[in-house]
């Protein structure tokens, strides 16, 4: 048996319930992993609320790290006793232990702690695909990155600095802007007090940025488009403020803009791609180019408070659940 957080209906944090569930043994292509730490992400809130509907009852959580306890037939990249971490397409990480598909579980290097592993996989692999697999980026390019003081954002600030990419950060307070600057952003805009598209144009001499990376969604959508240079790329990869409203393709024509809506789980679906993205992330962390900020920790049983803090924008860096 393993303590597990489930929901039986979509709703607010109050629907999160702690139960005991049987774990079982892995089948072909599966492993059983006992968690040491679990990551918290906005996608968990989207699933809980119903923005991303799930069949009930549902277990939440996409990211964790721990020890492999059992390995099913056909699994060759992991063995019993291995340290491992994952961001997985199959939810269910909010638990002490689980059986899950092995393809997206990655061996965790000794130089990276379980807490770091749980805090970095979904967020760090997101940054890897944004910078290396979505649109060509090179040293000297300029990126506008929203919510830059969050878990994904702080990794992105450091990643950009390590590759000579100019990153303009946005965040919702002066303190969060300062945190983004400390982690490698070259400029920071407080979008709670400033007109961020206007400020972007001032910072870029009226040219606009090459790429916008936007996980906020509804409230930043139009301003993001306005911040792009001609032929610029808009990457909308999240909806923290709500989904992007419907728009006409003609709205892109004035500057011949490009728009994409990628997801991590498409990129890491193939086993080899997942492992390669994870290795690139691990190399960034082990080299010291990227440091994982874990700014909040909640016991698994206090997951409701963790969701409340995340949705209220009271967090910085990464948040983990401890078991």
mmCIF file of C-alpha atoms in Angstrom:
data_model
loop_
_atom_site.group_PDB
_atom_site.id
_atom_site.type_symbol
_atom_site.label_atom_id
_atom_site.label_comp_id
_atom_site.label_asym_id
_atom_site.label_seq_id
_atom_site.Cartn_x
_atom_site.Cartn_y
_atom_site.Cartn_z
ATOM 1 C CA UNK A 1 0.000 0.000 0.000
ATOM 2 C CA UNK A 2 1.100 3.573 -0.630
ATOM 3 C CA UNK A 3 -0.339 6.884 0.527
ATOM 4 C CA UNK A 4 -1.643 8.580 -2.600
ATOM 5 C CA UNK A 5 -3.374 11.872 -3.419
ATOM 6 C CA UNK A 6 -6.464 11.428 -5.611
ATOM 7 C CA UNK A 7 -9.406 13.499 -6.800
ATOM 8 C CA UNK A 8 -12.924 12.157 -7.335
ATOM 9 C CA UNK A 9 -14.250 15.321 -8.982
ATOM 10 C CA UNK A 10 -12.748 18.415 -10.585
ATOM 11 C CA UNK A 11 -12.608 21.529 -8.413
ATOM 12 C CA UNK A 12 -10.436 23.590 -6.106
ATOM 13 C CA UNK A 13 -7.685 22.349 -3.782
ATOM 14 C CA UNK A 14 -10.361 20.989 -1.437
ATOM 15 C CA UNK A 15 -10.940 18.021 -3.793
ATOM 16 C CA UNK A 16 -7.417 16.678 -3.133
ATOM 17 C CA UNK A 17 -7.746 13.630 -0.860
ATOM 18 C CA UNK A 18 -5.114 11.402 0.770
ATOM 19 C CA UNK A 19 -5.894 7.661 0.545
ATOM 20 C CA UNK A 20 -4.077 4.331 0.796
ATOM 21 C CA UNK A 21 -3.847 2.462 -2.509
ATOM 22 C CA UNK A 22 -2.282 -0.864 -3.488
ATOM 23 C CA UNK A 23 0.881 -0.575 -5.565
ATOM 24 C CA UNK A 24 1.387 -3.996 -7.169
ATOM 25 C CA UNK A 25 4.183 -5.304 -9.351
ATOM 26 C CA UNK A 26 5.407 -3.936 -12.688
ATOM 27 C CA UNK A 27 4.349 -5.558 -15.933
ATOM 28 C CA UNK A 28 6.297 -5.592 -19.209
ATOM 29 C CA UNK A 29 7.872 -2.196 -19.900
ATOM 30 C CA UNK A 30 7.096 -0.923 -16.377
ATOM 31 C CA UNK A 31 8.932 -0.238 -13.125
ATOM 32 C CA UNK A 32 7.948 0.245 -9.499
ATOM 33 C CA UNK A 33 9.542 3.323 -7.948
ATOM 34 C CA UNK A 34 9.501 4.460 -4.313
ATOM 35 C CA UNK A 35 9.516 8.226 -4.217
ATOM 36 C CA UNK A 36 11.858 10.383 -2.177
ATOM 37 C CA UNK A 37 10.443 13.714 -3.423
ATOM 38 C CA UNK A 38 7.668 14.844 -5.772
ATOM 39 C CA UNK A 39 7.474 17.902 -8.012
ATOM 40 C CA UNK A 40 4.558 20.359 -8.137
ATOM 41 C CA UNK A 41 3.583 21.956 -11.459
ATOM 42 C CA UNK A 42 0.828 24.106 -12.929
ATOM 43 C CA UNK A 43 -0.321 21.181 -15.061
ATOM 44 C CA UNK A 44 -1.392 19.501 -11.796
ATOM 45 C CA UNK A 45 -3.676 22.461 -11.089
ATOM 46 C CA UNK A 46 -5.038 22.383 -14.643
ATOM 47 C CA UNK A 47 -5.933 18.704 -14.237
ATOM 48 C CA UNK A 48 -7.423 19.177 -10.787
ATOM 49 C CA UNK A 49 -9.580 22.110 -11.883
ATOM 50 C CA UNK A 50 -10.846 20.434 -15.043
ATOM 51 C CA UNK A 51 -9.096 22.740 -17.520
ATOM 52 C CA UNK A 52 -7.468 19.474 -18.613
ATOM 53 C CA UNK A 53 -10.284 16.953 -17.912
ATOM 54 C CA UNK A 54 -9.470 13.566 -16.373
ATOM 55 C CA UNK A 55 -11.445 10.362 -15.789
ATOM 56 C CA UNK A 56 -12.372 9.906 -12.138
ATOM 57 C CA UNK A 57 -11.072 8.880 -9.714
ATOM 58 C CA UNK A 58 -7.717 10.302 -10.775
ATOM 59 C CA UNK A 59 -4.258 10.437 -9.235
ATOM 60 C CA UNK A 60 -2.319 13.644 -9.883
ATOM 61 C CA UNK A 61 1.338 14.529 -10.381
ATOM 62 C CA UNK A 62 3.725 14.212 -13.306
ATOM 63 C CA UNK A 63 7.191 14.549 -11.743
ATOM 64 C CA UNK A 64 9.159 12.789 -8.998
ATOM 65 C CA UNK A 65 12.437 11.135 -8.007
ATOM 66 C CA UNK A 66 13.223 8.030 -5.999
ATOM 67 C CA UNK A 67 14.600 4.479 -5.971
ATOM 68 C CA UNK A 68 13.656 1.755 -8.451
ATOM 69 C CA UNK A 69 12.176 -1.164 -6.455
ATOM 70 C CA UNK A 70 11.217 -3.568 -9.241
ATOM 71 C CA UNK A 71 11.672 -3.801 -13.003
ATOM 72 C CA UNK A 72 9.339 -5.430 -15.510
ATOM 73 C CA UNK A 73 10.211 -7.509 -18.536
ATOM 74 C CA UNK A 74 11.901 -5.622 -21.351
ATOM 75 C CA UNK A 75 13.229 -2.722 -19.273
ATOM 76 C CA UNK A 76 16.965 -2.434 -19.890
ATOM 77 C CA UNK A 77 17.952 1.149 -18.987
ATOM 78 C CA UNK A 78 17.062 0.777 -15.278
ATOM 79 C CA UNK A 79 17.668 -1.856 -12.615
ATOM 80 C CA UNK A 80 16.571 -2.456 -9.021
ATOM 81 C CA UNK A 81 18.279 -0.005 -6.672
ATOM 82 C CA UNK A 82 18.882 2.686 -9.276
ATOM 83 C CA UNK A 83 18.312 6.325 -8.438
ATOM 84 C CA UNK A 84 15.818 7.692 -10.946
ATOM 85 C CA UNK A 85 13.732 10.742 -11.796
ATOM 86 C CA UNK A 86 11.012 11.473 -14.311
ATOM 87 C CA UNK A 87 8.484 13.764 -15.874
ATOM 88 C CA UNK A 88 5.839 11.438 -17.266
ATOM 89 C CA UNK A 89 2.796 11.627 -19.513
ATOM 90 C CA UNK A 90 0.930 9.321 -17.128
ATOM 91 C CA UNK A 91 -0.228 11.116 -13.972
ATOM 92 C CA UNK A 92 0.099 9.614 -10.512
ATOM 93 C CA UNK A 93 3.282 11.004 -8.947
ATOM 94 C CA UNK A 94 1.546 12.311 -5.787
ATOM 95 C CA UNK A 95 2.232 9.126 -3.840
ATOM 96 C CA UNK A 96 4.786 7.215 -1.811
ATOM 97 C CA UNK A 97 5.291 4.575 -4.525
ATOM 98 C CA UNK A 98 3.822 3.667 -7.913
ATOM 99 C CA UNK A 99 4.032 1.321 -10.864
ATOM 100 C CA UNK A 100 4.495 3.209 -14.133
ATOM 101 C CA UNK A 101 5.828 2.959 -17.691
ATOM 102 C CA UNK A 102 9.625 2.954 -17.662
ATOM 103 C CA UNK A 103 10.311 4.736 -20.953
ATOM 104 C CA UNK A 104 10.185 8.257 -19.480
ATOM 105 C CA UNK A 105 12.005 7.388 -16.251
ATOM 106 C CA UNK A 106 15.657 8.451 -16.349
ATOM 107 C CA UNK A 107 18.707 7.324 -14.341
ATOM 108 C CA UNK A 108 19.526 10.154 -11.920
ATOM 109 C CA UNK A 109 23.233 11.030 -11.650
ATOM 110 C CA UNK A 110 24.819 10.791 -8.203
ATOM 111 C CA UNK A 111 25.677 14.495 -8.230
ATOM 112 C CA UNK A 112 22.003 15.493 -8.254
ATOM 113 C CA UNK A 113 19.847 15.055 -5.129
ATOM 114 C CA UNK A 114 16.399 13.453 -5.089
ATOM 115 C CA UNK A 115 14.855 16.822 -4.222
ATOM 116 C CA UNK A 116 16.619 18.478 -7.151
ATOM 117 C CA UNK A 117 15.561 15.622 -9.415
ATOM 118 C CA UNK A 118 11.924 15.977 -8.393
ATOM 119 C CA UNK A 119 12.053 19.738 -8.857
ATOM 120 C CA UNK A 120 13.826 19.832 -12.221
ATOM 121 C CA UNK A 121 12.595 17.165 -14.595
ATOM 122 C CA UNK A 122 9.382 18.653 -15.980
ATOM 123 C CA UNK A 123 10.592 22.229 -15.692
ATOM 124 C CA UNK A 124 14.136 21.653 -16.897
ATOM 125 C CA UNK A 125 13.209 19.449 -19.828
ATOM 126 C CA UNK A 126 10.650 22.097 -20.785
ATOM 127 C CA UNK A 127 13.432 24.675 -20.939
ATOM 128 C CA UNK A 128 15.593 22.281 -22.977
ATOM 129 C CA UNK A 129 12.963 21.826 -25.679
ATOM 130 C CA UNK A 130 12.065 25.540 -25.687
ATOM 131 C CA UNK A 131 15.676 26.546 -26.344
ATOM 132 C CA UNK A 132 16.776 23.657 -28.551
ATOM 133 C CA UNK A 133 13.829 21.957 -30.244
ATOM 134 C CA UNK A 134 11.110 24.550 -30.934
ATOM 135 C CA UNK A 135 12.768 27.224 -33.074
ATOM 136 C CA UNK A 136 16.448 27.808 -33.906
ATOM 137 C CA UNK A 137 18.142 29.987 -31.272
ATOM 138 C CA UNK A 138 21.721 31.172 -31.221
ATOM 139 C CA UNK A 139 23.976 33.368 -29.119
ATOM 140 C CA UNK A 140 22.926 36.993 -29.470
ATOM 141 C CA UNK A 141 19.216 36.274 -29.981
ATOM 142 C CA UNK A 142 16.733 37.998 -27.671
ATOM 143 C CA UNK A 143 13.973 36.143 -25.799
ATOM 144 C CA UNK A 144 11.099 37.548 -23.735
ATOM 145 C CA UNK A 145 10.302 35.056 -20.977
ATOM 146 C CA UNK A 146 7.159 35.473 -18.859
ATOM 147 C CA UNK A 147 6.843 34.309 -15.210
ATOM 148 C CA UNK A 148 10.616 34.259 -15.056
ATOM 149 C CA UNK A 149 10.830 33.846 -11.262
ATOM 150 C CA UNK A 150 8.996 30.506 -11.298
ATOM 151 C CA UNK A 151 10.529 27.050 -11.505
ATOM 152 C CA UNK A 152 10.715 26.996 -15.304
ATOM 153 C CA UNK A 153 11.653 30.655 -15.490
ATOM 154 C CA UNK A 154 14.668 30.537 -13.170
ATOM 155 C CA UNK A 155 16.065 27.590 -15.106
ATOM 156 C CA UNK A 156 15.433 29.489 -18.361
ATOM 157 C CA UNK A 157 17.271 32.585 -17.094
ATOM 158 C CA UNK A 158 20.347 30.519 -16.262
ATOM 159 C CA UNK A 159 20.122 28.462 -19.456
ATOM 160 C CA UNK A 160 19.997 31.615 -21.583
ATOM 161 C CA UNK A 161 23.004 33.100 -19.775
ATOM 162 C CA UNK A 162 25.002 29.904 -20.347
ATOM 163 C CA UNK A 163 24.385 30.102 -24.109
ATOM 164 C CA UNK A 164 24.796 33.833 -24.718
ATOM 165 C CA UNK A 165 21.089 34.446 -25.323
ATOM 166 C CA UNK A 166 19.707 37.808 -24.172
ATOM 167 C CA UNK A 167 16.707 37.120 -21.915
ATOM 168 C CA UNK A 168 14.225 39.801 -20.905
ATOM 169 C CA UNK A 169 12.246 38.562 -17.913
ATOM 170 C CA UNK A 170 8.782 39.483 -16.739
ATOM 171 C CA UNK A 171 7.440 38.838 -13.259
ATOM 172 C CA UNK A 172 4.697 40.148 -10.988
ATOM 173 C CA UNK A 173 6.700 41.946 -8.301
ATOM 174 C CA UNK A 174 9.932 43.823 -7.782
ATOM 175 C CA UNK A 175 11.307 40.982 -5.662
ATOM 176 C CA UNK A 176 10.584 38.434 -8.374
ATOM 177 C CA UNK A 177 12.199 40.662 -10.987
ATOM 178 C CA UNK A 178 15.307 40.897 -8.814
ATOM 179 C CA UNK A 179 15.398 37.090 -8.526
ATOM 180 C CA UNK A 180 15.250 36.725 -12.309
ATOM 181 C CA UNK A 181 18.114 39.197 -12.706
ATOM 182 C CA UNK A 182 20.201 37.335 -10.134
ATOM 183 C CA UNK A 183 19.768 34.175 -12.207
ATOM 184 C CA UNK A 184 20.848 35.531 -15.554
ATOM 185 C CA UNK A 185 18.108 37.695 -17.034
ATOM 186 C CA UNK A 186 19.625 40.785 -18.633
ATOM 187 C CA UNK A 187 16.558 42.961 -18.002
ATOM 188 C CA UNK A 188 13.387 42.448 -15.979
ATOM 189 C CA UNK A 189 9.946 44.007 -16.307
ATOM 190 C CA UNK A 190 7.369 44.095 -13.520
ATOM 191 C CA UNK A 191 4.180 43.512 -15.493
ATOM 192 C CA UNK A 192 2.106 44.426 -12.456
ATOM 193 C CA UNK A 193 3.281 48.042 -12.718
ATOM 194 C CA UNK A 194 4.685 48.431 -16.254
ATOM 195 C CA UNK A 195 3.314 48.190 -19.784
ATOM 196 C CA UNK A 196 5.537 45.292 -20.761
ATOM 197 C CA UNK A 197 5.223 45.522 -24.603
ATOM 198 C CA UNK A 198 6.109 49.211 -24.461
ATOM 199 C CA UNK A 199 9.069 48.472 -22.187
ATOM 200 C CA UNK A 200 10.247 45.643 -24.469
ATOM 201 C CA UNK A 201 10.310 48.025 -27.405
ATOM 202 C CA UNK A 202 12.314 50.539 -25.360
ATOM 203 C CA UNK A 203 14.824 47.856 -24.386
ATOM 204 C CA UNK A 204 15.217 46.600 -27.965
ATOM 205 C CA UNK A 205 15.433 49.983 -29.671
ATOM 206 C CA UNK A 206 12.001 49.535 -31.206
ATOM 207 C CA UNK A 207 12.881 46.229 -32.898
ATOM 208 C CA UNK A 208 11.100 43.731 -30.644
ATOM 209 C CA UNK A 209 12.347 40.324 -29.540
ATOM 210 C CA UNK A 210 13.130 37.278 -31.664
ATOM 211 C CA UNK A 211 11.093 34.872 -29.518
ATOM 212 C CA UNK A 212 8.486 35.086 -26.754
ATOM 213 C CA UNK A 213 8.173 32.122 -24.352
ATOM 214 C CA UNK A 214 4.811 32.481 -22.607
ATOM 215 C CA UNK A 215 3.304 30.123 -20.025
ATOM 216 C CA UNK A 216 0.903 32.732 -18.629
ATOM 217 C CA UNK A 217 -1.672 32.598 -21.411
ATOM 218 C CA UNK A 218 -4.729 34.819 -21.564
ATOM 219 C CA UNK A 219 -3.454 37.958 -19.831
ATOM 220 C CA UNK A 220 -0.145 38.205 -21.711
ATOM 221 C CA UNK A 221 -1.174 36.937 -25.153
ATOM 222 C CA UNK A 222 -1.705 40.217 -27.021
ATOM 223 C CA UNK A 223 1.193 41.952 -25.316
ATOM 224 C CA UNK A 224 3.430 39.046 -26.292
ATOM 225 C CA UNK A 225 2.489 39.383 -29.955
ATOM 226 C CA UNK A 226 3.093 43.134 -29.741
ATOM 227 C CA UNK A 227 6.586 42.482 -28.323
ATOM 228 C CA UNK A 228 7.800 40.443 -31.297
ATOM 229 C CA UNK A 229 9.930 41.682 -34.165
ATOM 230 C CA UNK A 230 8.802 40.983 -37.740
ATOM 231 C CA UNK A 231 9.091 37.237 -38.475
ATOM 232 C CA UNK A 232 9.298 36.599 -34.726
ATOM 233 C CA UNK A 233 8.176 33.378 -33.015
ATOM 234 C CA UNK A 234 5.502 33.202 -30.303
ATOM 235 C CA UNK A 235 5.800 30.054 -28.165
ATOM 236 C CA UNK A 236 2.705 29.623 -25.982
ATOM 237 C CA UNK A 237 3.447 26.727 -23.641
ATOM 238 C CA UNK A 238 1.064 27.228 -20.707
ATOM 239 C CA UNK A 239 -2.129 28.860 -19.463
ATOM 240 C CA UNK A 240 -1.536 29.973 -15.883
ATOM 241 C CA UNK A 241 -3.956 32.910 -16.264
ATOM 242 C CA UNK A 242 -6.416 30.951 -18.398
ATOM 243 C CA UNK A 243 -6.430 29.683 -21.972
ATOM 244 C CA UNK A 244 -5.461 31.968 -24.851
ATOM 245 C CA UNK A 245 -8.606 33.441 -26.432
ATOM 246 C CA UNK A 246 -9.582 32.566 -29.979
ATOM 247 C CA UNK A 247 -7.836 34.784 -32.518
ATOM 248 C CA UNK A 248 -7.737 35.350 -36.257
ATOM 249 C CA UNK A 249 -4.686 34.252 -38.214
ATOM 250 C CA UNK A 250 -4.923 37.629 -39.920
ATOM 251 C CA UNK A 251 -3.717 39.168 -36.639
ATOM 252 C CA UNK A 252 -0.301 37.655 -37.374
ATOM 253 C CA UNK A 253 -0.019 39.015 -40.889
ATOM 254 C CA UNK A 254 1.159 42.533 -40.099
ATOM 255 C CA UNK A 255 4.569 41.266 -38.953
ATOM 256 C CA UNK A 256 4.412 37.757 -40.504
ATOM 257 C CA UNK A 257 4.558 36.243 -37.024
ATOM 258 C CA UNK A 258 4.832 32.548 -36.237
ATOM 259 C CA UNK A 259 2.920 30.894 -33.369
ATOM 260 C CA UNK A 260 3.270 27.431 -31.846
ATOM 261 C CA UNK A 261 1.694 25.618 -28.890
ATOM 262 C CA UNK A 262 4.101 22.802 -27.954
ATOM 263 C CA UNK A 263 3.990 20.428 -24.990
ATOM 264 C CA UNK A 264 6.769 18.652 -23.148
ATOM 265 C CA UNK A 265 5.060 15.281 -23.404
ATOM 266 C CA UNK A 266 5.090 15.345 -27.195
ATOM 267 C CA UNK A 267 8.830 15.989 -27.120
ATOM 268 C CA UNK A 268 9.632 13.274 -24.569
ATOM 269 C CA UNK A 269 7.209 10.664 -25.909
ATOM 270 C CA UNK A 270 9.892 8.674 -27.731
ATOM 271 C CA UNK A 271 12.162 6.931 -25.227
ATOM 272 C CA UNK A 272 15.458 7.974 -26.821
ATOM 273 C CA UNK A 273 14.354 11.601 -27.153
ATOM 274 C CA UNK A 274 13.338 11.688 -23.496
ATOM 275 C CA UNK A 275 16.647 10.266 -22.331
ATOM 276 C CA UNK A 276 18.633 12.667 -24.548
ATOM 277 C CA UNK A 277 16.734 15.721 -23.284
ATOM 278 C CA UNK A 278 17.246 14.563 -19.688
ATOM 279 C CA UNK A 279 20.982 14.016 -20.215
ATOM 280 C CA UNK A 280 21.330 17.554 -21.617
ATOM 281 C CA UNK A 281 19.542 18.900 -18.556
ATOM 282 C CA UNK A 282 21.679 16.845 -16.173
ATOM 283 C CA UNK A 283 24.828 18.137 -17.883
ATOM 284 C CA UNK A 284 23.679 21.741 -17.381
ATOM 285 C CA UNK A 285 23.112 21.124 -13.669
ATOM 286 C CA UNK A 286 26.269 19.096 -13.057
ATOM 287 C CA UNK A 287 28.398 21.724 -14.846
ATOM 288 C CA UNK A 288 27.025 24.458 -12.588
ATOM 289 C CA UNK A 289 25.411 26.367 -15.465
ATOM 290 C CA UNK A 290 21.997 25.768 -13.894
ATOM 291 C CA UNK A 291 21.158 25.630 -10.195
ATOM 292 C CA UNK A 292 17.776 24.273 -9.146
ATOM 293 C CA UNK A 293 15.944 26.597 -6.755
ATOM 294 C CA UNK A 294 13.664 24.739 -4.334
ATOM 295 C CA UNK A 295 11.959 27.561 -2.494
ATOM 296 C CA UNK A 296 8.940 25.724 -1.006
ATOM 297 C CA UNK A 297 8.528 22.296 0.564
ATOM 298 C CA UNK A 298 5.230 20.753 1.704
ATOM 299 C CA UNK A 299 4.566 17.301 3.178
ATOM 300 C CA UNK A 300 2.511 15.136 0.815
ATOM 301 C CA UNK A 301 -0.433 15.342 3.236
ATOM 302 C CA UNK A 302 -0.416 19.161 2.898
ATOM 303 C CA UNK A 303 -0.797 19.169 -0.879
ATOM 304 C CA UNK A 304 -3.891 21.408 -0.683
ATOM 305 C CA UNK A 305 -1.797 24.205 0.806
ATOM 306 C CA UNK A 306 0.813 23.678 -1.903
ATOM 307 C CA UNK A 307 -1.797 24.095 -4.661
ATOM 308 C CA UNK A 308 -3.216 27.186 -2.973
ATOM 309 C CA UNK A 309 0.229 28.802 -2.807
ATOM 310 C CA UNK A 310 1.042 27.991 -6.426
ATOM 311 C CA UNK A 311 -2.243 29.323 -7.802
ATOM 312 C CA UNK A 312 -2.004 32.479 -5.683
ATOM 313 C CA UNK A 313 1.409 33.239 -7.245
ATOM 314 C CA UNK A 314 2.993 33.082 -3.788
ATOM 315 C CA UNK A 315 5.819 30.784 -4.860
ATOM 316 C CA UNK A 316 9.197 31.321 -6.464
ATOM 317 C CA UNK A 317 11.438 28.718 -8.044
ATOM 318 C CA UNK A 318 10.331 25.108 -7.645
ATOM 319 C CA UNK A 319 7.981 23.561 -5.102
ATOM 320 C CA UNK A 320 8.246 19.958 -3.946
ATOM 321 C CA UNK A 321 6.178 17.550 -1.882
ATOM 322 C CA UNK A 322 8.119 15.473 0.641
ATOM 323 C CA UNK A 323 7.366 11.840 1.515
#
